[in-house]
Coordinates of C-alpha atoms and ligand atoms in Angstrom, one line a residue:
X22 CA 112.4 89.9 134.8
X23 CA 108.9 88.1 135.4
X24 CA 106.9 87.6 132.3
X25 CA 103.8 90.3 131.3
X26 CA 100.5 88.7 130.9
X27 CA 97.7 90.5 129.7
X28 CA 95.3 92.7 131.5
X29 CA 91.6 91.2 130.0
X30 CA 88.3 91.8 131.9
X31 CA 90.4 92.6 135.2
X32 CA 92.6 89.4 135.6
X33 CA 96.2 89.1 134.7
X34 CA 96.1 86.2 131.4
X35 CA 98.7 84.2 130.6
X36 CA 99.8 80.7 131.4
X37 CA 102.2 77.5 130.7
X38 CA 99.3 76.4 128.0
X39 CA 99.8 79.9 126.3
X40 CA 102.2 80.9 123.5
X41 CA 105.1 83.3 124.6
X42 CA 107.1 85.6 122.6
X43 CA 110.7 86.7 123.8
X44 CA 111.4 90.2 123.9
X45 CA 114.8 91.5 123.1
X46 CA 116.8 94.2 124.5
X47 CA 118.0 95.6 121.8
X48 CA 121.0 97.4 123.1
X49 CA 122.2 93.9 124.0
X50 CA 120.6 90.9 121.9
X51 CA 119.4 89.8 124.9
X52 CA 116.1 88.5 126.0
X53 CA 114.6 90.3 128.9
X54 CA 111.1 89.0 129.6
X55 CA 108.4 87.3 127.1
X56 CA 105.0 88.0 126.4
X57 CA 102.2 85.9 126.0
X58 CA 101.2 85.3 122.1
X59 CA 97.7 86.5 122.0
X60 CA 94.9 85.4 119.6
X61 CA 91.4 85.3 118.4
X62 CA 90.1 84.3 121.3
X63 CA 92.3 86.5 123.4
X64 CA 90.7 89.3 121.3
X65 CA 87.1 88.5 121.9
X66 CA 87.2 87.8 125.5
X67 CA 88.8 91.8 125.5
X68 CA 86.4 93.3 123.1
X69 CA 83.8 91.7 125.1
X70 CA 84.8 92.7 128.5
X71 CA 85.3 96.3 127.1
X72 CA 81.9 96.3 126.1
X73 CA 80.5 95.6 129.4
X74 CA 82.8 97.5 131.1
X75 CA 81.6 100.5 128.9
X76 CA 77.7 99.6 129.9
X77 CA 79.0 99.5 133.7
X78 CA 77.2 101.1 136.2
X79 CA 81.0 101.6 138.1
X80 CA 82.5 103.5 135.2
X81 CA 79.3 105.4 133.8
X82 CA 79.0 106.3 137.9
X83 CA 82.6 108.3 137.0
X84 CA 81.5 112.0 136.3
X85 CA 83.4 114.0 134.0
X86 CA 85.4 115.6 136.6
X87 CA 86.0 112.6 138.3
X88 CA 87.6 111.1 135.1
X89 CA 89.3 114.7 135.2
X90 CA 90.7 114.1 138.7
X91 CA 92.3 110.5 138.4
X92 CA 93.7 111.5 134.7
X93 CA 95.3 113.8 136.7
X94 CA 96.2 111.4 139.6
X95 CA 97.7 109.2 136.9
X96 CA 100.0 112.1 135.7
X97 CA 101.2 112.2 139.3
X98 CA 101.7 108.2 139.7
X99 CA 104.0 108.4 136.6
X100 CA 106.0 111.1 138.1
X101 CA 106.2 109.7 141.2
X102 CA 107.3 106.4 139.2
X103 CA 109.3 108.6 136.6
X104 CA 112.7 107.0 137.5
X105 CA 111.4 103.0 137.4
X106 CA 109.3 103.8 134.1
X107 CA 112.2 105.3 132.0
X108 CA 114.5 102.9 133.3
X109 CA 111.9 100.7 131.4
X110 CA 111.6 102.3 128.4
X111 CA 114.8 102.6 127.4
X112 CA 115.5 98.6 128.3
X113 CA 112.4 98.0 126.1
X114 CA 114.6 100.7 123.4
X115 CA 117.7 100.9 124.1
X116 CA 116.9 104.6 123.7
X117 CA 118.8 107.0 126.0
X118 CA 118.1 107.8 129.3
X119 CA 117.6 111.1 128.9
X120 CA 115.6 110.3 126.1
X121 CA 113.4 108.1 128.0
X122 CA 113.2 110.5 130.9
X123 CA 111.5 113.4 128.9
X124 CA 108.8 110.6 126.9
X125 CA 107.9 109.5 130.5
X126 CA 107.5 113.2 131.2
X127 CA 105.7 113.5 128.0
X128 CA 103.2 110.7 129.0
X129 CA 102.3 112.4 132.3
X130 CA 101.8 115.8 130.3
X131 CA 98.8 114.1 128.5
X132 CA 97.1 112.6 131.2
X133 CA 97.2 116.3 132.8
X134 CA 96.1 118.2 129.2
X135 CA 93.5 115.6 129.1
X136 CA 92.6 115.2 132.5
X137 CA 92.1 118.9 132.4
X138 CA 89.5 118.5 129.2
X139 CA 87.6 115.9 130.7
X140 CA 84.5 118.1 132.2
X141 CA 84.9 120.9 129.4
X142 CA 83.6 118.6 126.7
X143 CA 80.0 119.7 126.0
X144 CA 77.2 120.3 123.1
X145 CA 75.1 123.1 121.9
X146 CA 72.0 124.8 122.1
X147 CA 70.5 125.3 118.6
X148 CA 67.9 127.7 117.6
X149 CA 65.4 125.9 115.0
X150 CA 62.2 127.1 116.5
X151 CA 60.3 129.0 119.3
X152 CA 59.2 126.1 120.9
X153 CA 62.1 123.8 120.0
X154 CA 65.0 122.8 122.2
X155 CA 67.7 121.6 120.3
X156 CA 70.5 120.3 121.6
X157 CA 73.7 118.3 120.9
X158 CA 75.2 115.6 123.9
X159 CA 78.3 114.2 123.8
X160 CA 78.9 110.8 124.2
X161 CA 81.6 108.3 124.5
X162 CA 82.5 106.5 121.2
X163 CA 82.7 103.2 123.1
X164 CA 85.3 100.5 122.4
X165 CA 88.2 102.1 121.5
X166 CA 91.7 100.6 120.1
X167 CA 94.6 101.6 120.4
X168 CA 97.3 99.8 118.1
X169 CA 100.7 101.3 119.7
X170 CA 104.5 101.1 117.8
X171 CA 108.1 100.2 119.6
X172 CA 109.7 103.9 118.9
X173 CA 107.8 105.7 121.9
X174 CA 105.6 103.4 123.8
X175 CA 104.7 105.2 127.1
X176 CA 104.3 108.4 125.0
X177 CA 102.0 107.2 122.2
X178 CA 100.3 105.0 124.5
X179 CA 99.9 107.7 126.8
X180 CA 98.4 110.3 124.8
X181 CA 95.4 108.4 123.1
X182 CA 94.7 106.5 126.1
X183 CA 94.5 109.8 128.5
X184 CA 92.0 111.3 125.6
X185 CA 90.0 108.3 125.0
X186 CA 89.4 108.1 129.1
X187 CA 88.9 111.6 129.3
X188 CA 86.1 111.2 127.4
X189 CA 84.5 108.5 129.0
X190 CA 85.7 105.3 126.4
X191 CA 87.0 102.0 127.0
X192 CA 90.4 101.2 126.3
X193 CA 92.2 98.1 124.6
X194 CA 95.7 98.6 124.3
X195 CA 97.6 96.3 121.7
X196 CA 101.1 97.3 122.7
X197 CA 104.1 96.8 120.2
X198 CA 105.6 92.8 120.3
X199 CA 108.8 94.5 120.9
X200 CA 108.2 97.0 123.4
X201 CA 105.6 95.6 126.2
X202 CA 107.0 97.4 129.6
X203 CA 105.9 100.5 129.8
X204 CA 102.2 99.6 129.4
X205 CA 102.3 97.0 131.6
X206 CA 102.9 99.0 134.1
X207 CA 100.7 101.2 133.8
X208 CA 98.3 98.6 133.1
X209 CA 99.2 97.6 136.6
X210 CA 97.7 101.2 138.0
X211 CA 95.0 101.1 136.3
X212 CA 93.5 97.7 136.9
X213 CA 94.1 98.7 140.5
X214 CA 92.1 102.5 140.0
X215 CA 89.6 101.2 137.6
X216 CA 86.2 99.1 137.0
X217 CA 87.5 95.8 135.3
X218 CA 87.7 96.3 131.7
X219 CA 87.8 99.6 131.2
X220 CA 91.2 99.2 130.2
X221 CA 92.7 96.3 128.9
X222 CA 96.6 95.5 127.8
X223 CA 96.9 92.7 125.2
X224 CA 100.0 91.8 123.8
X225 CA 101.4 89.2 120.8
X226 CA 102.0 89.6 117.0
X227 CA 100.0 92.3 115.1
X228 CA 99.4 89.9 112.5
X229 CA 97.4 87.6 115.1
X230 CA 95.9 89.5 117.6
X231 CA 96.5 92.6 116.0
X232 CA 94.5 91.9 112.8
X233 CA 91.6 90.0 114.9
X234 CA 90.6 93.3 116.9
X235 CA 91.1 95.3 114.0
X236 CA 88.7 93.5 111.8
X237 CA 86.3 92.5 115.3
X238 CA 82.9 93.8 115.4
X239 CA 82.7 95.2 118.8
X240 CA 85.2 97.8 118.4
X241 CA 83.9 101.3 117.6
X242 CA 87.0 103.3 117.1
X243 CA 90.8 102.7 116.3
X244 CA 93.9 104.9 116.9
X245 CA 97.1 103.4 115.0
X246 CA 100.3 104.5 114.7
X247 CA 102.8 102.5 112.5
X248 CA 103.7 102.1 108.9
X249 CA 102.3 102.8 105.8
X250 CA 101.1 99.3 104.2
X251 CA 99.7 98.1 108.1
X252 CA 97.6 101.6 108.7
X253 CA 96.1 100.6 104.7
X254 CA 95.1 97.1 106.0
X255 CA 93.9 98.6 109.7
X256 CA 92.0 100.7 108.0
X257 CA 90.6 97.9 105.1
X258 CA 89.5 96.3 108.6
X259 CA 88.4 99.2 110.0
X260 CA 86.1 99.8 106.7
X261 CA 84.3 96.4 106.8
X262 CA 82.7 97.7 110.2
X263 CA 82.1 101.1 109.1
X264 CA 84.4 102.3 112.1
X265 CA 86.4 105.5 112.1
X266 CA 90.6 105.2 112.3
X267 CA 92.9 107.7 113.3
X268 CA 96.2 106.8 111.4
X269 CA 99.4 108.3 112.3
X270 CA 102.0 106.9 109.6
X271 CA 105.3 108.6 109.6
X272 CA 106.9 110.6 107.2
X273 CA 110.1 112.1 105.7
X274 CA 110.3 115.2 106.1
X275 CA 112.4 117.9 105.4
X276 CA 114.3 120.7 106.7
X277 CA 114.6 123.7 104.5
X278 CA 117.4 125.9 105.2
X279 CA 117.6 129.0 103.0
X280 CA 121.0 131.1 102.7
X281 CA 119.9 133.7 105.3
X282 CA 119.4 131.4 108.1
X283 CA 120.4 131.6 111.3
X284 CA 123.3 128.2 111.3
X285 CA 124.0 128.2 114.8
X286 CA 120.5 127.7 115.8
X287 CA 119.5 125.4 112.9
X288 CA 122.8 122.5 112.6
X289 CA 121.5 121.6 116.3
X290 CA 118.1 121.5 115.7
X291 CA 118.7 119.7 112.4
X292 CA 120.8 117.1 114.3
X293 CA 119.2 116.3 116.9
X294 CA 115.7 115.9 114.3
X295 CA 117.6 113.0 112.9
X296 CA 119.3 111.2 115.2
X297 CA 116.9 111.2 118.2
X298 CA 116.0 108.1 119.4
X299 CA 118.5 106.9 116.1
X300 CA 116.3 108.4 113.7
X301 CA 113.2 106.0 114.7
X302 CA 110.9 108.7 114.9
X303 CA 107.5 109.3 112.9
X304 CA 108.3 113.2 112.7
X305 CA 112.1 113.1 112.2
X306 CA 114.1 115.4 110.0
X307 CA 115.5 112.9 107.8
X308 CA 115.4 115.0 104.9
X309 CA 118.0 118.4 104.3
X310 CA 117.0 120.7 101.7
X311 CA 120.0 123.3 101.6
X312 CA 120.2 126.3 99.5
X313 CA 123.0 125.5 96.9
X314 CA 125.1 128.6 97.8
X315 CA 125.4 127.5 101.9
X316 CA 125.4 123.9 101.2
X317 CA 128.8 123.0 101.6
X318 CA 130.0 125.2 104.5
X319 CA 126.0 123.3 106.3
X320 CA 127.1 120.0 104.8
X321 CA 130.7 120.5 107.0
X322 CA 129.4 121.4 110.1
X323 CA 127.2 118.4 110.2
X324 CA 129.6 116.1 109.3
X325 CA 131.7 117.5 112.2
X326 CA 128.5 117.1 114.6
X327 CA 127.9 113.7 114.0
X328 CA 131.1 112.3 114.2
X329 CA 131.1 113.5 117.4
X330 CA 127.5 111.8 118.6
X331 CA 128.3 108.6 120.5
X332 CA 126.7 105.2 119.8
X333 CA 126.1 103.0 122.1
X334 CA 123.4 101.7 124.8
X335 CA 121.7 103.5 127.5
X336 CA 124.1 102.2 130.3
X337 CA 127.4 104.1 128.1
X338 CA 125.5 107.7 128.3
X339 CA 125.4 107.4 124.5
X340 CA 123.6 110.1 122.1
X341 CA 122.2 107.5 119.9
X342 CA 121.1 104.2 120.8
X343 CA 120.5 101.1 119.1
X344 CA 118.0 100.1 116.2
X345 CA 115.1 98.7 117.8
X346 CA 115.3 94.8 116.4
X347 CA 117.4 92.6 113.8
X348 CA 114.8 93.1 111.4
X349 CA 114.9 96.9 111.1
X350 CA 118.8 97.0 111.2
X351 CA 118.9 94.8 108.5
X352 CA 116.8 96.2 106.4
X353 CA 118.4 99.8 106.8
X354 CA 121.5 98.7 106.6
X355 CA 120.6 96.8 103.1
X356 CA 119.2 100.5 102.3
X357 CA 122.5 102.2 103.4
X358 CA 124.0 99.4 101.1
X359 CA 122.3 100.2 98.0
X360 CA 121.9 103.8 97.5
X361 CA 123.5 104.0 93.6
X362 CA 126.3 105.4 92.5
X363 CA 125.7 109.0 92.1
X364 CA 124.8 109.6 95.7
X365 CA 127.8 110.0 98.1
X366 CA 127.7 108.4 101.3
X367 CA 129.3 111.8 103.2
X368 CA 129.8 110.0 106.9
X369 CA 128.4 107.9 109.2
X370 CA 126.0 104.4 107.7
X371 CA 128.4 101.4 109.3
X372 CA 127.4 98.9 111.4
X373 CA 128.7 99.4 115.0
X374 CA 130.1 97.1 117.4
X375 CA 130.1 98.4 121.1
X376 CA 132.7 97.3 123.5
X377 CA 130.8 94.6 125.8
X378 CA 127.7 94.7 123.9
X379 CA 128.8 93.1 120.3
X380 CA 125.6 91.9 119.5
X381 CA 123.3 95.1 120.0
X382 CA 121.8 96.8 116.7
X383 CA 124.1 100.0 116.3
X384 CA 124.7 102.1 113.5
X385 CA 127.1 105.0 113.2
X386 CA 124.6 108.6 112.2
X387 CA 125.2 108.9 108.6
X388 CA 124.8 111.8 105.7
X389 CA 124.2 111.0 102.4
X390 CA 124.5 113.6 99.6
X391 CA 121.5 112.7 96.5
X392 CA 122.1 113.4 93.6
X393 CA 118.6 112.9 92.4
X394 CA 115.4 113.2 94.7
X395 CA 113.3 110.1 93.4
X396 CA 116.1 107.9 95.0
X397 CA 114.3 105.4 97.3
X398 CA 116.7 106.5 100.1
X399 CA 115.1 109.8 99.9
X400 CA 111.3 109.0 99.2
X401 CA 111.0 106.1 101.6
X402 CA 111.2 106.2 105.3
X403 CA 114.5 104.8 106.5
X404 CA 113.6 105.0 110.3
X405 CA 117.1 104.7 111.2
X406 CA 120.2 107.5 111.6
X407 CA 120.2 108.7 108.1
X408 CA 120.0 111.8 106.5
X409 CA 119.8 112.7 102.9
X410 CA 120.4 115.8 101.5
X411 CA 119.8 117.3 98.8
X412 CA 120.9 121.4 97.5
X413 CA 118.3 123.2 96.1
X414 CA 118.0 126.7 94.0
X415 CA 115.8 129.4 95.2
X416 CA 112.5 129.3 96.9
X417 CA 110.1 127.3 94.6
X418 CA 112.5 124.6 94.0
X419 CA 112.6 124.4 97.9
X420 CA 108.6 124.2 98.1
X421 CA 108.5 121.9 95.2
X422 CA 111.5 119.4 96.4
X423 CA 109.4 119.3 100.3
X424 CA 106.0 118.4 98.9
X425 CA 107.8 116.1 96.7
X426 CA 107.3 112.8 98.4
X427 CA 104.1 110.5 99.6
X428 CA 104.3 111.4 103.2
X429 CA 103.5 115.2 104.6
X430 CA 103.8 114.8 108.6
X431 CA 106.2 117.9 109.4
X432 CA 108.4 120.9 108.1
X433 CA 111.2 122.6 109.4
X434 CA 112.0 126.0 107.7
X435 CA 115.1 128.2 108.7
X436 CA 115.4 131.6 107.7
X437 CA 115.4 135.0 108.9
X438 CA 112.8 136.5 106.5
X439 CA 109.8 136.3 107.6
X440 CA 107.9 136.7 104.6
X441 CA 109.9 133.9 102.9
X442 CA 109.0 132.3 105.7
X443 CA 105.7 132.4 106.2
X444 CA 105.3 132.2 102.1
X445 CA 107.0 128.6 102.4
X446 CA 104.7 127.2 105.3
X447 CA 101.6 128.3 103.3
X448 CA 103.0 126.1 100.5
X449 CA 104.1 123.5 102.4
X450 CA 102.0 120.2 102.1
X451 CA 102.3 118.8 105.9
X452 CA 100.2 118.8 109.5
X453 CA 103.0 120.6 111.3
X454 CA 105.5 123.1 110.1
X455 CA 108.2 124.8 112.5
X456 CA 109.8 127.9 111.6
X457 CA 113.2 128.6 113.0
X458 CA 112.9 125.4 115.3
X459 CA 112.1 121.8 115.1
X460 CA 109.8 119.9 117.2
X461 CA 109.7 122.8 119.7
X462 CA 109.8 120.2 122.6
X463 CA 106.7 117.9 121.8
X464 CA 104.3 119.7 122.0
X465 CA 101.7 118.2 123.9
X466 CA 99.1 121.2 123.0
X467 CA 99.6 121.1 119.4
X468 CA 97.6 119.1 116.7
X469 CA 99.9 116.3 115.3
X470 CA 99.2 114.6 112.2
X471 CA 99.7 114.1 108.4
X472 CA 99.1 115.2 105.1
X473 CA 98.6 112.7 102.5
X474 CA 100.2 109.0 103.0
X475 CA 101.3 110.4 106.4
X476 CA 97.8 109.6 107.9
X477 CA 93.9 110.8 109.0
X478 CA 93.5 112.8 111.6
X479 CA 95.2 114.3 114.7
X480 CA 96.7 113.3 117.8
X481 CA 97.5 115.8 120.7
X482 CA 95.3 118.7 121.2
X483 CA 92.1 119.8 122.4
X484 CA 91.4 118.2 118.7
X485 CA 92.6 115.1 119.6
X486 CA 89.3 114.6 121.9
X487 CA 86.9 114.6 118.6
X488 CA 88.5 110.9 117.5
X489 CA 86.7 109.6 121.1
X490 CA 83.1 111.3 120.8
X491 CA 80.4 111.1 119.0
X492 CA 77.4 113.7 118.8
X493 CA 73.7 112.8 119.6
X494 CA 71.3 115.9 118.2
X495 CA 67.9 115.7 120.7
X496 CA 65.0 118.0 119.8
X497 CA 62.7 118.2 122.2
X498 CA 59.1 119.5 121.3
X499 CA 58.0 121.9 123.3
X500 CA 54.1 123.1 124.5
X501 CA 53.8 126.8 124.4
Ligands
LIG629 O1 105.5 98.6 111.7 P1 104.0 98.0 111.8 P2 106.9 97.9 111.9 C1 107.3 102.7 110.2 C2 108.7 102.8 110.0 C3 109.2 101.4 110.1 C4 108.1 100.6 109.5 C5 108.0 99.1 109.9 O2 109.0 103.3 108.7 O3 110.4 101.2 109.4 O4 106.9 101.3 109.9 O5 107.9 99.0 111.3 C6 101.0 96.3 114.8 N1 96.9 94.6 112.3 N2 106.9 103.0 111.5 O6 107.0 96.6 111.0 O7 103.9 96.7 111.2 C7 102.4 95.9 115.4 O8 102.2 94.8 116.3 C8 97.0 95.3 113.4 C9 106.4 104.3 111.8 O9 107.2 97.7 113.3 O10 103.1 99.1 111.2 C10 102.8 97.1 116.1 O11 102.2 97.2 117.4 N3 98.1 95.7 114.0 C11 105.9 104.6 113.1 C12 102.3 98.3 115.2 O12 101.2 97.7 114.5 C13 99.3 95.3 113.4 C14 106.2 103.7 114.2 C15 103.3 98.9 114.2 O13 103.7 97.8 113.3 C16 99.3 94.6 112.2 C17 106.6 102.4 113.8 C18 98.0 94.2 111.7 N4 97.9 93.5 110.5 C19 107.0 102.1 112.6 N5 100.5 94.4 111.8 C20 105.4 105.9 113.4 N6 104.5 106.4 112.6 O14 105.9 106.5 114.4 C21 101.3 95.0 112.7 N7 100.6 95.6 113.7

């Protein structure tokens, strides 16, 4: 595969006096393409491009509905590319294809929800006095960045990009070191559709490049999603400028399942939460609380399901795919390793080696039983195929054990009772909570973020297109 250079100020940057980086397929080992190593200088020449692409008379010449119409034109291109773009993803992921078939889908549902918002964005009349107009007008933040993970590229890239643009931004996208594909190619539409610099791809370590836009002057705005300890230093960076972060940081969150619910819907649902896309996902249901008197008969049924799931890479059909690098699979495998001796490893937590592709970063779905809820395995975000449960007594242990960790991104509560139910999602201490489902298929409509260490702010939504604005109050004095 050719290399991916950078999109800055409307040319394609990279060359043999560059840095590159490999990038691995992690279903294989493998290298696939490399990218180039971007730096400090990289980063300026972008931030200032942006800024004159966001003084442009080409792109200020775009009207709202305009911006409206090629959002939407760019929900069509991906479609129209669906095929190509997942194939990409998942080579990036190793995720499954049907996996990366509904982000791609995903992706073109915000540049449509967006692209529908564009020309529906407008202030306010105030009444102060007789003979004063008041007014609000909204106006494009400016600069924005958009700091994008490896666990779903074309999605999270996708749906701050299509709000920022709705909106009438600038775009710098700093996709993930491990996962450059998908945004190149859409960087490749839109440097064809768009005034140079309106959006820009740059690639290389966040530590280098990352770090120098973050902390750069010209940016007005970031959107981040990643972990924990990098969103507190984006947004130490972020503070120096006085410059407003979004932060979406993951989370563990739990699945409550009281004794009345409903099994056959909820050992799916509860599956499927964990071991999509092998667990690496921001909102998965990685922990179980089960009422103590349906534990075991939940606890069997699982155990049954996920020896069932298939490992393996995209290519073998496979229900879970690989861990995204050597670092991560380490490091969960040293978690799976060390979780003391009271807790009981129920299935699943080996290292995998798949028939023709030995050196790929599998690991079988596992279940681990806690027998105290301050173990690490539980607090801490594993981000691989690993569930830990833990059996709770009545209703206020439940409430108390779910809001007992840092993070508060998403709930999942199952139980026929609706009262119980809604009683438990009042009390719960997260952005999202689902009752009788989880996820309920994305959910491009619905605000997304976290409570707590889980981040600022939300993505998706009508909301979403308040982290890209900002409000200009004009009073006008008028002669009576
Ligand atoms: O994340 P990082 P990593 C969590 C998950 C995972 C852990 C570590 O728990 O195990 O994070 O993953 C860029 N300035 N999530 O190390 O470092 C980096 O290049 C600016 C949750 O991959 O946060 C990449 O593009 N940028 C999650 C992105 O930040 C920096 C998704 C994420 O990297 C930077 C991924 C810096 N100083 C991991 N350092 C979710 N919420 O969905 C790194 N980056």
């Amino acid at each position: 595969m050719e290399n991916i250079h950078m999109l800055i100020d409307g040319q394609w940057v990279g060359n043999k006096d560059d840095q590159w980086i490999n990038v691995i397929n992690p279903a294989s080992n493998e290298k696939t393409t490399q990218i180039v190593r971007g730096n400090l200088q990289h980063a300026d020449l972008a931030v200032q491009a942006a800024k004159q692409a966001l003084k442009s008379k080409e792109w200020r010449a775009f009207k709202p509905f305009e911006r409206g119409q090629f959002l939407h034109e760019t929900a069509r291109y991906i479609r129209d590319n669906a095929e190509e773009l997942a194939a990409l993803e998942s080579l990036d992921t190793g995720k499954p294809s049907a996996q990366a078939t509904s982000d791609v889908e995903a992706a073109a549902r915000y540049f449509e929800f967006y692209g529908g918002m564009a020309d529906k964005v407008f202030g306010d009349t105030i009444p102060v006095e007789a003979d004063l107009l008041n007014v609000t007008v909204i106006e494009p933040i400016g600069v924005t960045l958009h700091i994008v993970p490896w666990n779903y590229p074309i999605q999270i890239t996708s749906r701050s990009v299509a709000a920022a643009l709705a909106t009438g931004n600038v775009v710098i996208v700093k996709s993930s070191e491990d996962t450059p594909l998908s945004t190149n190619f859409l960087a490749k539409w839109f440097h064809e559709k768009l005034p140079k610099g309106v959006f820009q791809h740059v690639t290389g370590y966040g530590a280098e490049i990352g770090a120098a836009l973050t902390s750069h002057t010209g940016i007005n705005q970031i959107t981040f999603t990643g972990s924990v300890p990098t969103g507190i230093s984006v947004m130490k960076s972020a503070a120096d400028n006085v410059v407003p972060v979004t932060l979406e940081l993951g989370g563990k969150s739990p699945n409550i399942v009281f004794e009345d619910a409903d099994l056959e819907r909820a050992i799916p649902a509860i599956v499927n939460s964990i071991v999509q896309n092998a667990g690496q996902t921001c909102s998965a249901g990685s922990r179980l609380l089960v009422a103590e008197s349906i534990a075991d008969e939940v606890l069997e049924s699982l155990m049954k399901k996920f020896c069932q799931l298939k490992v393996g890479p995209p290519v073998h059909q496979a229900d879970v795919g690989p861990i995204i690098n050597g670092k991560q699979y380490e490091r969960i495998l040293g978690i799976l390793a060390d979780i003391g001796k009271d807790a009981k490893l129920l299935t699943g937590g080996q290292a995998v080696k798949v028939d023709g592709f030995e050196n790929g970063f599998y690991i079988s779905p596992a279940i681990i039983e806690a027998a105290d809820h301050d173990s690490a395995f539980v607090q801490e975000e594993i981000f691989g195929p690993v569930l830990s449960v833990i059996r709770f007594k009545g209703i206020e242990q439940a409430i108390e054990l779910a809001n007992a960790t840092d993070y508060g991104l998403v709930a999942g509560i199952w139980t026929k009772d609706i009262d119980k139910a809604h009683y438990t999602a009042a009390r719960i201490e997260s952005g999202q909570v689902f009752i009788n489902s989880y996820g309920a298929a994305g959910g491009v409509q619905m605000p997304f973020g976290g409570y707590k260490k889980s981040g600022i702010g939300r993505e998706k939504s009508h909301l979403a297109v308040q982290n890209y604005i900002q409000i200009k109050n004009i009073a006008i004095q008028i002669r009576l």
